[in-house]
PDB file of C-alpha atoms in Angstrom:
ATOM      1  CA  MET A   1      16.866-114.229   6.085  1.00 44.00           C
ATOM      2  CA  LYS A   2      16.530-113.716   9.808  1.00 43.00           C
ATOM      3  CA  LYS A   3      19.677-111.640   9.733  1.00 45.00           C
ATOM      4  CA  ASN A   4      18.264-109.339   7.091  1.00 46.00           C
ATOM      5  CA  ARG A   5      15.098-108.862   9.110  1.00 50.00           C
ATOM      6  CA  LYS A   6      17.191-108.002  12.144  1.00 47.00           C
ATOM      7  CA  ASN A   7      19.161-105.428  10.187  1.00 49.00           C
ATOM      8  CA  LEU A   8      15.963-103.925   8.838  1.00 51.00           C
ATOM      9  CA  ALA A   9      14.555-103.635  12.339  1.00 48.00           C
ATOM     10  CA  LEU A  10      17.711-101.895  13.481  1.00 50.00           C
ATOM     11  CA  LEU A  11      17.550 -99.494  10.549  1.00 50.00           C
ATOM     12  CA  LEU A  12      13.915 -98.710  11.344  1.00 48.00           C
ATOM     13  CA  LEU A  13      14.773 -98.139  14.995  1.00 46.00           C
ATOM     14  CA  ALA A  14      17.642 -95.843  14.061  1.00 42.00           C
ATOM     15  CA  ALA A  15      15.428 -93.911  11.679  1.00 40.00           C
ATOM     16  CA  SER A  16      12.816 -93.569  14.377  1.00 46.00           C
ATOM     17  CA  LEU A  17      15.383 -92.314  16.853  1.00 40.00           C
ATOM     18  CA  LEU A  18      16.715 -89.851  14.308  1.00 41.00           C
ATOM     19  CA  ALA A  19      13.224 -88.602  13.584  1.00 41.00           C
ATOM     20  CA  GLY A  20      12.557 -88.151  17.305  1.00 43.00           C
ATOM     21  CA  CYS A  21      15.732 -86.194  17.751  1.00 36.00           C
ATOM     22  CA  ALA A  22      14.881 -84.031  14.802  1.00 37.00           C
ATOM     23  CA  GLY A  23      11.385 -83.413  16.237  1.00 37.00           C
ATOM     24  CA  GLN A  24      12.809 -82.538  19.613  1.00 39.00           C
ATOM     25  CA  SER A  25      15.315 -80.278  17.956  1.00 39.00           C
ATOM     26  CA  ASN A  26      12.595 -78.611  15.910  1.00 39.00           C
ATOM     27  CA  SER A  27      10.400 -78.355  19.021  1.00 38.00           C
ATOM     28  CA  GLN A  28      13.244 -76.823  21.006  1.00 40.00           C
ATOM     29  CA  SER A  29      14.026 -74.525  18.133  1.00 38.00           C
ATOM     30  CA  SER A  30      10.379 -73.567  17.890  1.00 38.00           C
ATOM     31  CA  GLN A  31      10.194 -73.047  21.642  1.00 37.00           C
ATOM     32  CA  SER A  32      13.377 -71.023  21.523  1.00 39.00           C
ATOM     33  CA  SER A  33      12.020 -68.951  18.660  1.00 39.00           C
ATOM     34  CA  GLN A  34       8.716 -68.433  20.481  1.00 41.00           C
ATOM     35  CA  ALA A  35      10.567 -67.460  23.611  1.00 35.00           C
ATOM     36  CA  LYS A  36      12.621 -65.001  21.631  1.00 39.00           C
ATOM     37  CA  SER A  37       9.444 -63.592  20.064  1.00 39.00           C
ATOM     38  CA  GLU A  38       7.847 -63.305  23.482  1.00 42.00           C
ATOM     39  CA  LYS A  39      10.944 -61.583  24.816  1.00 40.00           C
ATOM     40  CA  LYS A  40      10.925 -59.236  21.853  1.00 41.00           C
ATOM     41  CA  ALA A  41       7.219 -58.513  22.424  1.00 37.00           C
ATOM     42  CA  GLU A  42       7.883 -57.985  26.116  1.00 43.00           C
ATOM     43  CA  SER A  43      10.825 -55.780  25.234  1.00 40.00           C
ATOM     44  CA  LYS A  44       8.697 -53.791  22.773  1.00 40.00           C
ATOM     45  CA  ALA A  45       5.871 -53.516  25.315  1.00 37.00           C
ATOM     46  CA  SER A  46       8.371 -52.467  27.946  1.00 43.00           C
ATOM     47  CA  SER A  47       9.847 -49.920  25.553  1.00 41.00           C
ATOM     48  CA  LYS A  48       6.385 -48.604  24.680  1.00 42.00           C
ATOM     49  CA  SER A  49       5.507 -48.471  28.374  1.00 41.00           C
ATOM     50  CA  ALA A  50       8.742 -46.694  29.128  1.00 41.00           C
ATOM     51  CA  ALA A  51       8.146 -44.302  26.223  1.00 36.00           C
ATOM     52  CA  LYS A  52       4.616 -43.646  27.436  1.00 41.00           C
ATOM     53  CA  SER A  53       5.913 -43.173  30.956  1.00 40.00           C
ATOM     54  CA  ALA A  54       8.623 -40.868  29.681  1.00 36.00           C
ATOM     55  CA  ALA A  55       6.123 -38.958  27.559  1.00 35.00           C
ATOM     56  CA  SER A  56       3.718 -38.754  30.489  1.00 42.00           C
ATOM     57  CA  SER A  57       6.561 -37.602  32.703  1.00 40.00           C
ATOM     58  CA  ALA A  58       7.604 -35.045  30.089  1.00 34.00           C
ATOM     59  CA  VAL A  59       4.014 -33.780  29.785  1.00 31.00           C
ATOM     60  CA  SER A  60       3.701 -33.641  33.558  1.00 37.00           C
ATOM     61  CA  SER A  61       7.039 -31.862  33.751  1.00 40.00           C
ATOM     62  CA  THR A  62       5.954 -29.437  31.025  1.00 36.00           C
ATOM     63  CA  LYS A  63       2.633 -28.824  32.771  1.00 41.00           C
ATOM     64  CA  SER A  64       4.440 -28.369  36.060  1.00 39.00           C
ATOM     65  CA  SER A  65       6.938 -25.984  34.461  1.00 42.00           C
ATOM     66  CA  SER A  66       4.076 -24.144  32.738  1.00 40.00           C
ATOM     67  CA  SER A  67       2.158 -24.013  36.007  1.00 42.00           C
ATOM     68  CA  GLN A  68       5.233 -22.769  37.842  1.00 47.00           C
ATOM     69  CA  ALA A  69       5.907 -20.215  35.099  1.00 40.00           C
ATOM     70  CA  SER A  70       2.248 -19.131  35.219  1.00 45.00           C
ATOM     71  CA  SER A  71       2.401 -18.880  39.002  1.00 43.00           C
ATOM     72  CA  LYS A  72       5.624 -16.872  38.800  1.00 48.00           C
ATOM     73  CA  SER A  73       4.119 -14.628  36.122  1.00 48.00           C
ATOM     74  CA  ALA A  74       0.977 -14.146  38.226  1.00 44.00           C
ATOM     75  CA  ALA A  75       3.103 -13.419  41.275  1.00 41.00           C
ATOM     76  CA  LYS A  76       5.207 -10.916  39.307  1.00 49.00           C
ATOM     77  CA  SER A  77       2.043  -9.318  37.912  1.00 48.00           C
ATOM     78  CA  ALA A  78       0.506  -9.108  41.378  1.00 43.00           C
ATOM     79  CA  ALA A  79       3.727  -7.672  42.785  1.00 43.00           C
ATOM     80  CA  SER A  80       3.936  -5.164  39.914  1.00 50.00           C
ATOM     81  CA  SER A  81       0.290  -4.224  40.445  1.00 45.00           C
ATOM     82  CA  ALA A  82       0.885  -3.813  44.161  1.00 42.00           C
ATOM     83  CA  VAL A  83       3.941  -1.626  43.495  1.00 40.00           C
ATOM     84  CA  SER A  84       1.987   0.451  40.947  1.00 46.00           C
ATOM     85  CA  SER A  85      -0.903   0.793  43.402  1.00 47.00           C
ATOM     86  CA  THR A  86       1.501   1.808  46.150  1.00 45.00           C
ATOM     87  CA  LYS A  87       3.198   4.329  43.857  1.00 46.00           C
ATOM     88  CA  SER A  88      -0.194   5.685  42.753  1.00 47.00           C
ATOM     89  CA  SER A  89      -1.387   5.981  46.357  1.00 48.00           C
ATOM     90  CA  SER A  90       1.902   7.584  47.312  1.00 49.00           C
ATOM     91  CA  SER A  91       1.644  10.005  44.368  1.00 50.00           C
ATOM     92  CA  GLN A  92      -1.953  10.903  45.267  1.00 55.00           C
ATOM     93  CA  ALA A  93      -1.022  11.365  48.902  1.00 47.00           C
ATOM     94  CA  SER A  94       1.929  13.516  47.839  1.00 51.00           C
ATOM     95  CA  SER A  95      -0.308  15.632  45.563  1.00 50.00           C
ATOM     96  CA  LYS A  96      -2.886  16.070  48.320  1.00 53.00           C
ATOM     97  CA  SER A  97      -0.152  16.954  50.784  1.00 50.00           C
ATOM     98  CA  ALA A  98       1.338  19.485  48.340  1.00 45.00           C
ATOM     99  CA  ALA A  99      -2.098  21.013  47.669  1.00 45.00           C
ATOM    100  CA  SER A 100      -2.807  21.164  51.399  1.00 50.00           C
ATOM    101  CA  SER A 101       0.585  22.768  52.047  1.00 49.00           C
ATOM    102  CA  SER A 102      -0.054  25.284  49.256  1.00 47.00           C
ATOM    103  CA  GLN A 103      -3.469  26.157  50.700  1.00 51.00           C
ATOM    104  CA  ARG A 104      -1.954  26.595  54.160  1.00 56.00           C
ATOM    105  CA  ALA A 105       0.789  28.810  52.716  1.00 55.00           C
ATOM    106  CA  ASP A 106      -1.811  30.941  50.874  1.00 59.00           C
ATOM    107  CA  ALA A 107      -3.951  31.253  54.015  1.00 61.00           C
ATOM    108  CA  ASN A 108      -0.874  32.074  56.074  1.00 89.00           C
ATOM    109  CA  ARG A 109       0.068  34.880  53.658  1.00 94.00           C
ATOM    110  CA  MET A 110      -3.339  36.539  53.995  1.00 96.00           C
ATOM    111  CA  GLY A 111      -3.198  35.982  57.743  1.00 96.00           C
ATOM    112  CA  THR A 112       0.312  37.412  58.057  1.00 96.00           C
ATOM    113  CA  LEU A 113      -0.457  40.545  56.034  1.00 97.00           C
ATOM    114  CA  THR A 114      -3.760  41.100  57.861  1.00 97.00           C
ATOM    115  CA  SER A 115      -2.014  40.798  61.244  1.00 97.00           C
ATOM    116  CA  GLN A 116       0.443  43.487  60.154  1.00 98.00           C
ATOM    117  CA  LEU A 117      -2.440  45.676  58.962  1.00 97.00           C
ATOM    118  CA  ARG A 118      -4.195  45.428  62.318  1.00 97.00           C
ATOM    119  CA  VAL A 119      -1.129  46.950  63.931  1.00 97.00           C
ATOM    120  CA  LYS A 120      -1.006  49.781  61.384  1.00 97.00           C
ATOM    121  CA  LEU A 121      -4.793  50.381  61.305  1.00 98.00           C
ATOM    122  CA  PRO A 122      -6.095  49.596  64.792  1.00 96.00           C
ATOM    123  CA  GLY A 123      -9.872  49.334  65.130  1.00 95.00           C
ATOM    124  CA  MET A 124     -10.566  48.962  61.396  1.00 98.00           C
ATOM    125  CA  LEU A 125     -12.678  45.979  60.295  1.00 97.00           C
ATOM    126  CA  LEU A 126     -10.603  43.726  57.999  1.00 98.00           C
ATOM    127  CA  PRO A 127     -11.365  40.508  56.082  1.00 98.00           C
ATOM    128  CA  ALA A 128      -9.568  37.306  57.022  1.00 97.00           C
ATOM    129  CA  ALA A 129     -10.165  35.745  53.570  1.00 97.00           C
ATOM    130  CA  ASP A 130      -8.722  37.162  50.348  1.00 97.00           C
ATOM    131  CA  GLY A 131     -11.774  36.020  48.315  1.00 96.00           C
ATOM    132  CA  LEU A 132      -9.609  34.695  45.486  1.00 95.00           C
ATOM    133  CA  GLY A 133     -10.022  31.482  43.541  1.00 89.00           C
ATOM    134  CA  GLN A 134      -6.359  31.530  42.509  1.00 89.00           C
ATOM    135  CA  GLY A 135      -3.258  33.692  42.885  1.00 90.00           C
ATOM    136  CA  SER A 136      -3.303  33.779  46.693  1.00 94.00           C
ATOM    137  CA  SER A 137       0.407  32.943  46.881  1.00 95.00           C
ATOM    138  CA  ASN A 138       1.183  36.274  45.147  1.00 97.00           C
ATOM    139  CA  LEU A 139      -1.323  38.328  47.160  1.00 98.00           C
ATOM    140  CA  ASN A 140      -0.064  41.843  47.874  1.00 98.00           C
ATOM    141  CA  ILE A 141      -1.532  44.552  50.096  1.00 98.00           C
ATOM    142  CA  ARG A 142      -0.868  48.264  50.416  1.00 98.00           C
ATOM    143  CA  TYR A 143      -2.717  50.917  52.399  1.00 98.00           C
ATOM    144  CA  THR A 144      -3.050  54.640  53.020  1.00 98.00           C
ATOM    145  CA  SER A 145      -4.179  56.216  56.268  1.00 98.00           C
ATOM    146  CA  SER A 146      -5.227  59.642  57.476  1.00 97.00           C
ATOM    147  CA  SER A 147      -7.310  61.119  60.274  1.00 96.00           C
ATOM    148  CA  SER A 148     -10.475  60.902  58.132  1.00 96.00           C
ATOM    149  CA  GLN A 149     -10.102  57.591  56.326  1.00 97.00           C
ATOM    150  CA  ASN A 150      -8.187  54.346  55.808  1.00 98.00           C
ATOM    151  CA  VAL A 151      -7.934  52.666  52.387  1.00 98.00           C
ATOM    152  CA  VAL A 152      -6.612  49.129  51.815  1.00 98.00           C
ATOM    153  CA  TYR A 153      -5.760  47.859  48.321  1.00 98.00           C
ATOM    154  CA  TYR A 154      -5.680  44.124  47.554  1.00 98.00           C
ATOM    155  CA  SER A 155      -3.907  42.917  44.401  1.00 97.00           C
ATOM    156  CA  VAL A 156      -2.183  39.915  42.835  1.00 97.00           C
ATOM    157  CA  GLY A 157       1.319  40.473  41.477  1.00 96.00           C
ATOM    158  CA  ASN A 158       4.070  38.476  39.810  1.00 96.00           C
ATOM    159  CA  SER A 159       5.630  37.750  43.186  1.00 96.00           C
ATOM    160  CA  PRO A 160       4.765  38.250  46.873  1.00 97.00           C
ATOM    161  CA  LEU A 161       5.912  41.606  48.211  1.00 98.00           C
ATOM    162  CA  ALA A 162       6.136  43.103  51.670  1.00 98.00           C
ATOM    163  CA  LEU A 163       3.197  45.080  53.048  1.00 98.00           C
ATOM    164  CA  ASN A 164       3.093  48.560  51.434  1.00 98.00           C
ATOM    165  CA  ASP A 165       6.005  47.855  49.096  1.00 98.00           C
ATOM    166  CA  SER A 166       6.147  50.792  46.645  1.00 97.00           C
ATOM    167  CA  ARG A 167       5.934  48.420  43.647  1.00 98.00           C
ATOM    168  CA  ILE A 168       2.407  47.339  44.632  1.00 98.00           C
ATOM    169  CA  ALA A 169       1.057  50.709  43.432  1.00 97.00           C
ATOM    170  CA  ASN A 170       1.703  49.514  39.865  1.00 97.00           C
ATOM    171  CA  GLU A 171      -0.614  46.512  40.306  1.00 97.00           C
ATOM    172  CA  LYS A 172      -4.355  46.670  39.523  1.00 96.00           C
ATOM    173  CA  PRO A 173      -6.303  46.047  42.742  1.00 97.00           C
ATOM    174  CA  TYR A 174      -8.999  43.396  42.623  1.00 97.00           C
ATOM    175  CA  ALA A 175     -10.570  44.830  45.783  1.00 98.00           C
ATOM    176  CA  VAL A 176     -10.442  48.111  47.693  1.00 98.00           C
ATOM    177  CA  LEU A 177     -11.723  48.478  51.267  1.00 98.00           C
ATOM    178  CA  THR A 178     -12.323  52.003  52.578  1.00 98.00           C
ATOM    179  CA  GLU A 179     -13.219  53.188  56.077  1.00 98.00           C
ATOM    180  CA  LYS A 180     -14.451  56.761  56.426  1.00 98.00           C
ATOM    181  CA  LYS A 181     -14.167  57.812  60.074  1.00 97.00           C
ATOM    182  CA  ASN A 182     -16.394  59.972  62.254  1.00 95.00           C
ATOM    183  CA  VAL A 183     -19.108  60.399  59.632  1.00 95.00           C
ATOM    184  CA  ALA A 184     -21.946  62.746  60.672  1.00 92.00           C
ATOM    185  CA  ASP A 185     -24.400  61.728  57.922  1.00 92.00           C
ATOM    186  CA  ALA A 186     -23.903  58.149  56.786  1.00 93.00           C
ATOM    187  CA  SER A 187     -26.908  58.115  54.429  1.00 92.00           C
ATOM    188  CA  SER A 188     -25.264  60.585  52.044  1.00 89.00           C
ATOM    189  CA  LEU A 189     -22.428  58.128  51.492  1.00 95.00           C
ATOM    190  CA  ILE A 190     -24.400  54.888  51.475  1.00 96.00           C
ATOM    191  CA  ASN A 191     -26.915  55.700  48.702  1.00 94.00           C
ATOM    192  CA  TYR A 192     -29.629  53.333  49.909  1.00 97.00           C
ATOM    193  CA  GLN A 193     -32.600  53.053  47.472  1.00 97.00           C
ATOM    194  CA  GLU A 194     -36.123  52.814  48.808  1.00 96.00           C
ATOM    195  CA  PRO A 195     -38.383  50.219  47.093  1.00 96.00           C
ATOM    196  CA  LYS A 196     -39.871  51.630  43.885  1.00 93.00           C
ATOM    197  CA  THR A 197     -43.554  51.661  42.959  1.00 93.00           C
ATOM    198  CA  GLY A 198     -45.319  52.176  39.674  1.00 95.00           C
ATOM    199  CA  LEU A 199     -42.575  50.453  37.666  1.00 97.00           C
ATOM    200  CA  PRO A 200     -42.628  47.137  35.746  1.00 96.00           C
ATOM    201  CA  ALA A 201     -42.238  44.205  38.151  1.00 97.00           C
ATOM    202  CA  VAL A 202     -39.573  41.555  37.511  1.00 97.00           C
ATOM    203  CA  LYS A 203     -39.561  38.179  39.265  1.00 97.00           C
ATOM    204  CA  ILE A 204     -36.025  37.460  40.473  1.00 97.00           C
ATOM    205  CA  ALA A 205     -36.803  34.369  42.555  1.00 97.00           C
ATOM    206  CA  SER A 206     -39.932  32.528  43.678  1.00 94.00           C
ATOM    207  CA  ASN A 207     -40.321  34.864  46.662  1.00 95.00           C
ATOM    208  CA  VAL A 208     -38.397  37.945  45.496  1.00 97.00           C
ATOM    209  CA  THR A 209     -39.695  40.526  43.027  1.00 97.00           C
ATOM    210  CA  GLY A 210     -37.883  43.634  41.857  1.00 98.00           C
ATOM    211  CA  THR A 211     -38.641  46.626  39.659  1.00 98.00           C
ATOM    212  CA  GLU A 212     -37.046  47.700  36.403  1.00 97.00           C
ATOM    213  CA  GLU A 213     -36.571  51.091  34.805  1.00 97.00           C
ATOM    214  CA  GLY A 214     -34.517  52.578  31.963  1.00 94.00           C
ATOM    215  CA  ALA A 215     -32.503  55.771  32.015  1.00 90.00           C
ATOM    216  CA  ALA A 216     -29.575  57.268  30.066  1.00 88.00           C
ATOM    217  CA  GLY A 217     -28.903  54.198  27.942  1.00 94.00           C
ATOM    218  CA  SER A 218     -29.027  51.796  30.906  1.00 97.00           C
ATOM    219  CA  THR A 219     -31.539  49.469  32.540  1.00 97.00           C
ATOM    220  CA  TYR A 220     -31.716  49.360  36.342  1.00 98.00           C
ATOM    221  CA  LEU A 221     -33.128  46.367  38.181  1.00 98.00           C
ATOM    222  CA  GLN A 222     -33.739  46.899  41.920  1.00 98.00           C
ATOM    223  CA  PHE A 223     -34.859  44.672  44.782  1.00 98.00           C
ATOM    224  CA  ASN A 224     -34.730  45.093  48.569  1.00 97.00           C
ATOM    225  CA  GLN A 225     -33.949  42.669  51.383  1.00 96.00           C
ATOM    226  CA  GLY A 226     -34.128  43.824  55.015  1.00 94.00           C
ATOM    227  CA  GLN A 227     -31.894  46.869  55.561  1.00 94.00           C
ATOM    228  CA  TRP A 228     -30.276  46.454  52.137  1.00 97.00           C
ATOM    229  CA  SER A 229     -31.135  47.769  48.675  1.00 98.00           C
ATOM    230  CA  PHE A 230     -29.689  45.961  45.633  1.00 98.00           C
ATOM    231  CA  VAL A 231     -29.375  47.719  42.274  1.00 98.00           C
ATOM    232  CA  VAL A 232     -28.022  46.108  39.085  1.00 98.00           C
ATOM    233  CA  ARG A 233     -27.194  48.339  36.109  1.00 98.00           C
ATOM    234  CA  ALA A 234     -26.963  46.927  32.571  1.00 98.00           C
ATOM    235  CA  SER A 235     -25.777  48.813  29.492  1.00 96.00           C
ATOM    236  CA  ASN A 236     -28.333  48.904  26.690  1.00 95.00           C
ATOM    237  CA  VAL A 237     -25.632  49.936  24.215  1.00 93.00           C
ATOM    238  CA  GLN A 238     -23.694  46.730  24.964  1.00 94.00           C
ATOM    239  CA  GLY A 239     -26.858  44.629  24.842  1.00 95.00           C
ATOM    240  CA  GLN A 240     -26.609  43.634  28.522  1.00 96.00           C
ATOM    241  CA  LYS A 241     -29.513  42.234  30.567  1.00 97.00           C
ATOM    242  CA  PRO A 242     -29.700  42.870  34.330  1.00 98.00           C
ATOM    243  CA  LEU A 243     -31.793  39.846  35.380  1.00 98.00           C
ATOM    244  CA  PRO A 244     -29.118  37.078  35.294  1.00 98.00           C
ATOM    245  CA  THR A 245     -26.743  39.233  37.365  1.00 98.00           C
ATOM    246  CA  ALA A 246     -29.537  40.131  39.803  1.00 98.00           C
ATOM    247  CA  GLN A 247     -30.366  36.434  40.273  1.00 98.00           C
ATOM    248  CA  LYS A 248     -26.707  35.608  40.973  1.00 98.00           C
ATOM    249  CA  LEU A 249     -26.476  38.567  43.355  1.00 98.00           C
ATOM    250  CA  LEU A 250     -29.511  37.375  45.320  1.00 98.00           C
ATOM    251  CA  ALA A 251     -28.089  33.829  45.502  1.00 98.00           C
ATOM    252  CA  LEU A 252     -24.754  35.111  46.873  1.00 98.00           C
ATOM    253  CA  TYR A 253     -26.556  37.231  49.463  1.00 98.00           C
ATOM    254  CA  GLN A 254     -28.576  34.207  50.601  1.00 97.00           C
ATOM    255  CA  GLN A 255     -25.419  32.078  50.767  1.00 98.00           C
ATOM    256  CA  TYR A 256     -22.962  34.467  52.438  1.00 98.00           C
ATOM    257  CA  GLY A 257     -25.053  37.260  53.947  1.00 97.00           C
ATOM    258  CA  LEU A 258     -23.755  40.801  54.473  1.00 97.00           C
ATOM    259  CA  PRO A 259     -22.266  42.713  57.445  1.00 95.00           C
ATOM    260  CA  ASP A 260     -24.545  43.642  60.334  1.00 90.00           C
ATOM    261  CA  THR A 261     -25.675  47.246  60.013  1.00 89.00           C
ATOM    262  CA  ALA A 262     -28.090  49.378  62.003  1.00 77.00           C
ATOM    263  CA  ALA A 263     -28.401  51.870  59.121  1.00 90.00           C
ATOM    264  CA  LYS A 264     -29.891  51.228  55.717  1.00 96.00           C
ATOM    265  CA  SER A 265     -27.125  50.061  53.367  1.00 98.00           C
ATOM    266  CA  SER A 266     -26.612  49.357  49.694  1.00 98.00           C
ATOM    267  CA  VAL A 267     -25.214  47.019  47.044  1.00 98.00           C
ATOM    268  CA  GLN A 268     -24.642  48.368  43.540  1.00 98.00           C
ATOM    269  CA  VAL A 269     -23.446  46.197  40.661  1.00 98.00           C
ATOM    270  CA  ASP A 270     -22.608  47.013  37.051  1.00 97.00           C
ATOM    271  CA  VAL A 271     -23.041  44.020  34.740  1.00 97.00           C
ATOM    272  CA  GLY A 272     -19.692  42.628  33.582  1.00 91.00           C
ATOM    273  CA  GLU A 273     -16.704  41.472  35.617  1.00 86.00           C
ATOM    274  CA  SER A 274     -13.030  41.938  34.758  1.00 80.00           C
ATOM    275  CA  LEU A 275      -9.745  42.467  36.580  1.00 79.00           C
ATOM    276  CA  GLY A 276      -9.569  46.009  37.908  1.00 83.00           C
ATOM    277  CA  SER A 277     -13.179  46.806  36.980  1.00 91.00           C
ATOM    278  CA  LEU A 278     -14.351  47.044  40.623  1.00 97.00           C
ATOM    279  CA  ASN A 279     -17.951  46.816  39.366  1.00 97.00           C
ATOM    280  CA  THR A 280     -19.362  45.567  42.687  1.00 98.00           C
ATOM    281  CA  VAL A 281     -19.765  48.263  45.357  1.00 98.00           C
ATOM    282  CA  ILE A 282     -21.077  47.442  48.846  1.00 98.00           C
ATOM    283  CA  THR A 283     -21.505  50.263  51.383  1.00 98.00           C
ATOM    284  CA  TRP A 284     -22.665  50.079  55.008  1.00 97.00           C
ATOM    285  CA  ALA A 285     -22.348  51.833  58.363  1.00 96.00           C
ATOM    286  CA  LYS A 286     -20.662  50.518  61.499  1.00 94.00           C
ATOM    287  CA  GLY A 287     -20.691  52.794  64.520  1.00 93.00           C
ATOM    288  CA  SER A 288     -19.472  56.231  63.455  1.00 93.00           C
ATOM    289  CA  SER A 289     -17.668  54.823  60.404  1.00 96.00           C
ATOM    290  CA  VAL A 290     -18.917  54.110  56.904  1.00 97.00           C
ATOM    291  CA  TYR A 291     -17.287  51.172  55.132  1.00 98.00           C
ATOM    292  CA  GLN A 292     -17.205  50.515  51.421  1.00 98.00           C
ATOM    293  CA  LEU A 293     -15.826  47.479  49.586  1.00 98.00           C
ATOM    294  CA  LYS A 294     -15.291  47.596  45.835  1.00 98.00           C
ATOM    295  CA  ALA A 295     -14.393  44.320  44.077  1.00 98.00           C
ATOM    296  CA  HIS A 296     -13.843  42.976  40.580  1.00 96.00           C
ATOM    297  CA  SER A 297     -16.447  40.229  41.148  1.00 96.00           C
ATOM    298  CA  MET A 298     -19.533  39.824  43.305  1.00 97.00           C
ATOM    299  CA  GLU A 299     -18.385  36.462  44.693  1.00 97.00           C
ATOM    300  CA  THR A 300     -15.011  37.851  45.778  1.00 97.00           C
ATOM    301  CA  ALA A 301     -16.750  40.699  47.582  1.00 98.00           C
ATOM    302  CA  PHE A 302     -19.158  38.405  49.438  1.00 98.00           C
ATOM    303  CA  LYS A 303     -16.389  35.984  50.465  1.00 98.00           C
ATOM    304  CA  MET A 304     -14.276  38.833  51.869  1.00 98.00           C
ATOM    305  CA  LEU A 305     -17.169  40.380  53.770  1.00 98.00           C
ATOM    306  CA  LYS A 306     -18.191  37.009  55.195  1.00 97.00           C
ATOM    307  CA  SER A 307     -14.785  36.859  56.969  1.00 97.00           C
ATOM    308  CA  LEU A 308     -14.831  40.485  58.151  1.00 96.00           C
ATOM    309  CA  ASN A 309     -13.838  41.091  61.803  1.00 94.00           C
TER     310      ASN A 309
END
């Protein structure tokens, strides 16, 4: 009986030991499994962190690359703009230089021909300006001279020719300057018009009034300033009006003036301007000579006379 009890106690002890071992084993297994889970979690967290870091790095790299590309593009654009600006400035400077050179060449041509004329026609008053708005590079001049008068013809041809080249005679002059020498009675050549009375008054400017009269299919508008009489003729047949031309004529006189003259002198203008028309005629006395300039436009005539010397 005692022996059986002893065996039972041993069996119980063995069972207890086995149960403890199994619990420890399960505990260790559980701990091991938990550790593995924790490691996996850590690994996943680490992977996520690394992925985030990589993504962040990639974004930063992309932003940096984009920023660098943008900076390069901006730099290229700025450089291109600077080059374009430089080219534009250079082109403008070149154009201005070319225009300036052309103007100097045109002025030099008039100056060269006038210098040659002064040798051929000593003592004659000559303009230093050609009075042209364009065509100065092809300015041509010819002249005739005798004991009683000198005549100078100014024209624009297809090419510049030497002074008095025979081919210039085929060109229509835009201006003709004549000097009649040793004139005994200048008034007969000048055709000055005394102020008219008893005719309809026409206001040309705020302080200038002229008179108007009709004759032989034309209307004549006259006004006087100092030693000068101004007469504008308009064709009634062509429906012309003298007032606009008279107003322009007065404005040009006030802007440019006319040659000094001790004798009474005259300006006569036919309405209408065209190449070769020579519709503006200005006549005045200087010493014993009477000068007359005919021109295709009033402005050309005034510009030439302004530079007379």
